[in-house]
PDB file of C-alpha atoms in Angstrom:
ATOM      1  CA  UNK A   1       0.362  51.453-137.691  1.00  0.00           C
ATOM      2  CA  UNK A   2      -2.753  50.981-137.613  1.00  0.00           C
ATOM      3  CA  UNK A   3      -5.612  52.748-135.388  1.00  0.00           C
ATOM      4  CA  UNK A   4      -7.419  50.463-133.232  1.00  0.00           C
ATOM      5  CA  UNK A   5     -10.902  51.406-132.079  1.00  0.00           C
ATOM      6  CA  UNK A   6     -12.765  50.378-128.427  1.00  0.00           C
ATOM      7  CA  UNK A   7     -16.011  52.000-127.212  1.00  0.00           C
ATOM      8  CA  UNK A   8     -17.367  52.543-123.597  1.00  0.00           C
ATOM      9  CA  UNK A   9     -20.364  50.627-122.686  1.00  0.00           C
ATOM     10  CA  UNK A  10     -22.079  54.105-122.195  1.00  0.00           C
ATOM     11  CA  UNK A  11     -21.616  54.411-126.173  1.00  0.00           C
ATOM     12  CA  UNK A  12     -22.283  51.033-127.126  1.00  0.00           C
ATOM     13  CA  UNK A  13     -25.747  51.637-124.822  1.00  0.00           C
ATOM     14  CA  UNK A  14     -26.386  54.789-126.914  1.00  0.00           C
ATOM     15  CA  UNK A  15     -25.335  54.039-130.337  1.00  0.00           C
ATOM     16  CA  UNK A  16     -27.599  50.985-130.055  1.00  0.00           C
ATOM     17  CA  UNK A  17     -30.470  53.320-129.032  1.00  0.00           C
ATOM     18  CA  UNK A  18     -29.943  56.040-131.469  1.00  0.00           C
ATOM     19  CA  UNK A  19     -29.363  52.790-134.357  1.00  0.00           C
ATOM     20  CA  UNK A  20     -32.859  51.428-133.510  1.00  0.00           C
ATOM     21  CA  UNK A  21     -34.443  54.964-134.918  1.00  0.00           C
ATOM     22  CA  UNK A  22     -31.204  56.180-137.747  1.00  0.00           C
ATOM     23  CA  UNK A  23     -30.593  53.041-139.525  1.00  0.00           C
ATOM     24  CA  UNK A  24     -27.465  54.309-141.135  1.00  0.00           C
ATOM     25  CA  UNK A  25     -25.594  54.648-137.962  1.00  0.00           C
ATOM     26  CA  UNK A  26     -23.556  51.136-138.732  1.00  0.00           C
ATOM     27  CA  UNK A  27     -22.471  52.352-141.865  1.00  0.00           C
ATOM     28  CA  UNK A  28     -21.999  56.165-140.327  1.00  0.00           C
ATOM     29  CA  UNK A  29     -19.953  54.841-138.217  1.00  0.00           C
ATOM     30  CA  UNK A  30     -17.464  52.686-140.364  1.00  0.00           C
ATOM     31  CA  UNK A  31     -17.396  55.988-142.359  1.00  0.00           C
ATOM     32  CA  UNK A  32     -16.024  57.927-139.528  1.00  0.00           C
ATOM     33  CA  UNK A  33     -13.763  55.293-138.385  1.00  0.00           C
ATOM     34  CA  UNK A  34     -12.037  55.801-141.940  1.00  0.00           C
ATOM     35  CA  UNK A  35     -11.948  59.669-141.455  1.00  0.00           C
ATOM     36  CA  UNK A  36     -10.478  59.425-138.205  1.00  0.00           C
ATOM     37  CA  UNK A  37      -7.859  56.762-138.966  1.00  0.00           C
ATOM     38  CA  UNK A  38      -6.867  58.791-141.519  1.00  0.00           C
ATOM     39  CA  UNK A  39      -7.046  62.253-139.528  1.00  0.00           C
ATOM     40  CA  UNK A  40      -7.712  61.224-136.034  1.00  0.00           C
ATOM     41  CA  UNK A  41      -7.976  64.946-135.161  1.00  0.00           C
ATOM     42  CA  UNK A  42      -9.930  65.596-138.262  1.00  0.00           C
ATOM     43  CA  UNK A  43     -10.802  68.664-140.129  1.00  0.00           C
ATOM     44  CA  UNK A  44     -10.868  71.986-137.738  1.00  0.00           C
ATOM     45  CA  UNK A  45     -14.223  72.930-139.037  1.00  0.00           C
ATOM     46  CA  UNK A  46     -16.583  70.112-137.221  1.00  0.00           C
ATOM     47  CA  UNK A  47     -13.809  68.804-134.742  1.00  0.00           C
ATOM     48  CA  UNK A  48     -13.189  70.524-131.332  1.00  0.00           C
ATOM     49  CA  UNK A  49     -10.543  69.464-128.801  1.00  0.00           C
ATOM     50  CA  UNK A  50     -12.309  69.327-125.446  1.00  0.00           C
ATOM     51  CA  UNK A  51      -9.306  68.140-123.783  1.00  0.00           C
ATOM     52  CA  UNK A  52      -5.932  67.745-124.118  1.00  0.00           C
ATOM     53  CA  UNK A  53      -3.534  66.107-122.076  1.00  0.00           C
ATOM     54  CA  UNK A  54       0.322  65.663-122.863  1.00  0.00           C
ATOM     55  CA  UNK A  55       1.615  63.732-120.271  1.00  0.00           C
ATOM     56  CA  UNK A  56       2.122  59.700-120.640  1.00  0.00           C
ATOM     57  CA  UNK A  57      -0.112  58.625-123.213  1.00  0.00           C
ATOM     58  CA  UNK A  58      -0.210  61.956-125.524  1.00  0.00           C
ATOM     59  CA  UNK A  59      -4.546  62.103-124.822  1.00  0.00           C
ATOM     60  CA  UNK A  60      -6.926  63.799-126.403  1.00  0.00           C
ATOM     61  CA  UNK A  61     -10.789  64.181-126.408  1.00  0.00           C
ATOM     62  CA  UNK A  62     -12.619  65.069-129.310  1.00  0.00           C
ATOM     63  CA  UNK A  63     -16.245  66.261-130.206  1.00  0.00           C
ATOM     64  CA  UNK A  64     -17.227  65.787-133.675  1.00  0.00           C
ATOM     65  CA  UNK A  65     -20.159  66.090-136.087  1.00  0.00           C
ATOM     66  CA  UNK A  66     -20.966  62.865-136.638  1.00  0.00           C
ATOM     67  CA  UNK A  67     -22.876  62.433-140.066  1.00  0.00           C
ATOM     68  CA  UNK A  68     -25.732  60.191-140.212  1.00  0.00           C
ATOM     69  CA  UNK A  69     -27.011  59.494-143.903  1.00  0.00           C
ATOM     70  CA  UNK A  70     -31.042  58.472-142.482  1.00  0.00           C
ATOM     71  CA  UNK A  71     -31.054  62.340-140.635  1.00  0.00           C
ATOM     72  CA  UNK A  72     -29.247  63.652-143.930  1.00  0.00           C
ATOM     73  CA  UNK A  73     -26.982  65.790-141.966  1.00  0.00           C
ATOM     74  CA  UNK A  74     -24.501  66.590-138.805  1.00  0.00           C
ATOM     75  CA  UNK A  75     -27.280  66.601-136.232  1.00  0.00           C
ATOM     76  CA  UNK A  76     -25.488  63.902-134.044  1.00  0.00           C
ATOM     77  CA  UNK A  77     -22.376  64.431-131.967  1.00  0.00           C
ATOM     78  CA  UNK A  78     -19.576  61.887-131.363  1.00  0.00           C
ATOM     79  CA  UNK A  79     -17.356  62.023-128.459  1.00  0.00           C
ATOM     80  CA  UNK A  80     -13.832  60.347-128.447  1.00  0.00           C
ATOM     81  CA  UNK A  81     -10.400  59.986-127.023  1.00  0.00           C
ATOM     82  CA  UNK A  82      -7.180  59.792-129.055  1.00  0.00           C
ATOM     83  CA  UNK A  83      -4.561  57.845-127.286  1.00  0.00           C
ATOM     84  CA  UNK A  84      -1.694  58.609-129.791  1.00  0.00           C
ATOM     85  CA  UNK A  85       1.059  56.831-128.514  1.00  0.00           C
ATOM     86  CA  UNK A  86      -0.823  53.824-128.892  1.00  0.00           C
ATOM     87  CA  UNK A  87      -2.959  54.907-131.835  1.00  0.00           C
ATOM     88  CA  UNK A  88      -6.165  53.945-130.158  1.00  0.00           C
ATOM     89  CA  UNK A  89      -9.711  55.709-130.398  1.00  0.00           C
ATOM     90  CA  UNK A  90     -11.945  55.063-127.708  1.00  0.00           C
ATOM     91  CA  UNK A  91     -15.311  56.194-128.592  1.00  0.00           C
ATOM     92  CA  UNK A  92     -16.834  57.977-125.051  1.00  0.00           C
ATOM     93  CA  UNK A  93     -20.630  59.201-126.014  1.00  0.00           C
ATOM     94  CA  UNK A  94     -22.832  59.954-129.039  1.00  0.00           C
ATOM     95  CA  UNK A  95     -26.349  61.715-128.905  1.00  0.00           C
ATOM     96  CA  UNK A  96     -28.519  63.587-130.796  1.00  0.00           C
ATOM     97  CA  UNK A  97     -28.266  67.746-130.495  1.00  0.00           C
ATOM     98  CA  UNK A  98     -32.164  67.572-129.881  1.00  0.00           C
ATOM     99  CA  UNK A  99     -31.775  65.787-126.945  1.00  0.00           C
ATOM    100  CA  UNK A 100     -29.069  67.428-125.575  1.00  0.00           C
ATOM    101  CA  UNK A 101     -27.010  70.465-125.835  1.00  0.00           C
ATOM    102  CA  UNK A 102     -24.047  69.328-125.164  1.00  0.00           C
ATOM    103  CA  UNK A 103     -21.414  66.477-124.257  1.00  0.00           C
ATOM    104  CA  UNK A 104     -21.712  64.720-120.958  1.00  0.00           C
ATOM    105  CA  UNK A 105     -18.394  66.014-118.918  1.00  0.00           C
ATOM    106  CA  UNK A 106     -18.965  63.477-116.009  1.00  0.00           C
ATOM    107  CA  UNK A 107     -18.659  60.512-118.871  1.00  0.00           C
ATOM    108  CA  UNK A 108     -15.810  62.310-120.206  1.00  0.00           C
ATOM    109  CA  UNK A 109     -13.851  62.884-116.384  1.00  0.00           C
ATOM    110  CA  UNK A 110     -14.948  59.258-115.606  1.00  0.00           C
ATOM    111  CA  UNK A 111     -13.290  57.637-118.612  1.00  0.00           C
ATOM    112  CA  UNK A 112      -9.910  59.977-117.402  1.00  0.00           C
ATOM    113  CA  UNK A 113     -10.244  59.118-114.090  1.00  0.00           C
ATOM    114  CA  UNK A 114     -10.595  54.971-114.897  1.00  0.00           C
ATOM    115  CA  UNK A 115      -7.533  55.651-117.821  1.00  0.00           C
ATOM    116  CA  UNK A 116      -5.262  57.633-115.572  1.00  0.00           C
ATOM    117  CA  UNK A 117      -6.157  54.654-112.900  1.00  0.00           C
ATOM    118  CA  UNK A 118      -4.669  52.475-115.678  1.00  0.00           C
ATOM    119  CA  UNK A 119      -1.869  54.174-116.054  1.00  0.00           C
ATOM    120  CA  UNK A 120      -0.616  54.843-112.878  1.00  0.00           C
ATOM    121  CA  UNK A 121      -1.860  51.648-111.469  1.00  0.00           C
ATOM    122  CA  UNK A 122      -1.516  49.393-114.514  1.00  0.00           C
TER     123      UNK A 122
END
């Protein structure tokens, strides 16, 4: 099967941002949608499960390094859900560690909250 790939307008918002100033970010990112289709959980060294949820849909949310060739290193993060059931990545947030320390939980509870909605409402 193959992995199927959506993003939240709050990433689409910031990737377009963060593209304006690291023109590799396209290509970054078609890179790491290959990595992840491959090993949607990826490699335990820059992947950490955030969240995991085992009910219905088999959900979890992932924080990764997300290389960018123009910065020539791992100084973005990328923020994503793995719907396994349906082999579906949503992609949540990405940002820059200099501009922030860490993820943005209330993105991550509000994309739950609207796919549980989904689910139980659907």
């Amino acid at each position: 099967m193959k992995m199927n790939f959506n993003e939240t307008n709050e990433f689409t918002k910031n990737f377009k941002r963060l593209s304006k100033k690291y023109k590799s970010l396209p290509d970054d990112l078609l890179e790491f949608k290959k990595v992840v289709s491959e090993s949607p959980l990826g490699n335990k060294k820059h992947f950490v499960i955030l969240h995991n949820q085992e009910k219905q849909e088999k959900l979890k949310i992932v924080k990764a390094r997300f290389f960018c060739k123009y910065l020539r290193g791992a100084s973005l993060r990328i923020v994503y859900a793995y719907r396994q059931n349906e082999e579906i990545i949503d992609f949540i947030e990405v940002y820059f560690k200099g501009e922030r320390v860490s993820e943005n939980k209330a993105l991550i509870n509000e994309y739950l909250r609207q796919l549980n909605k989904k689910y139980n409402h659907g």
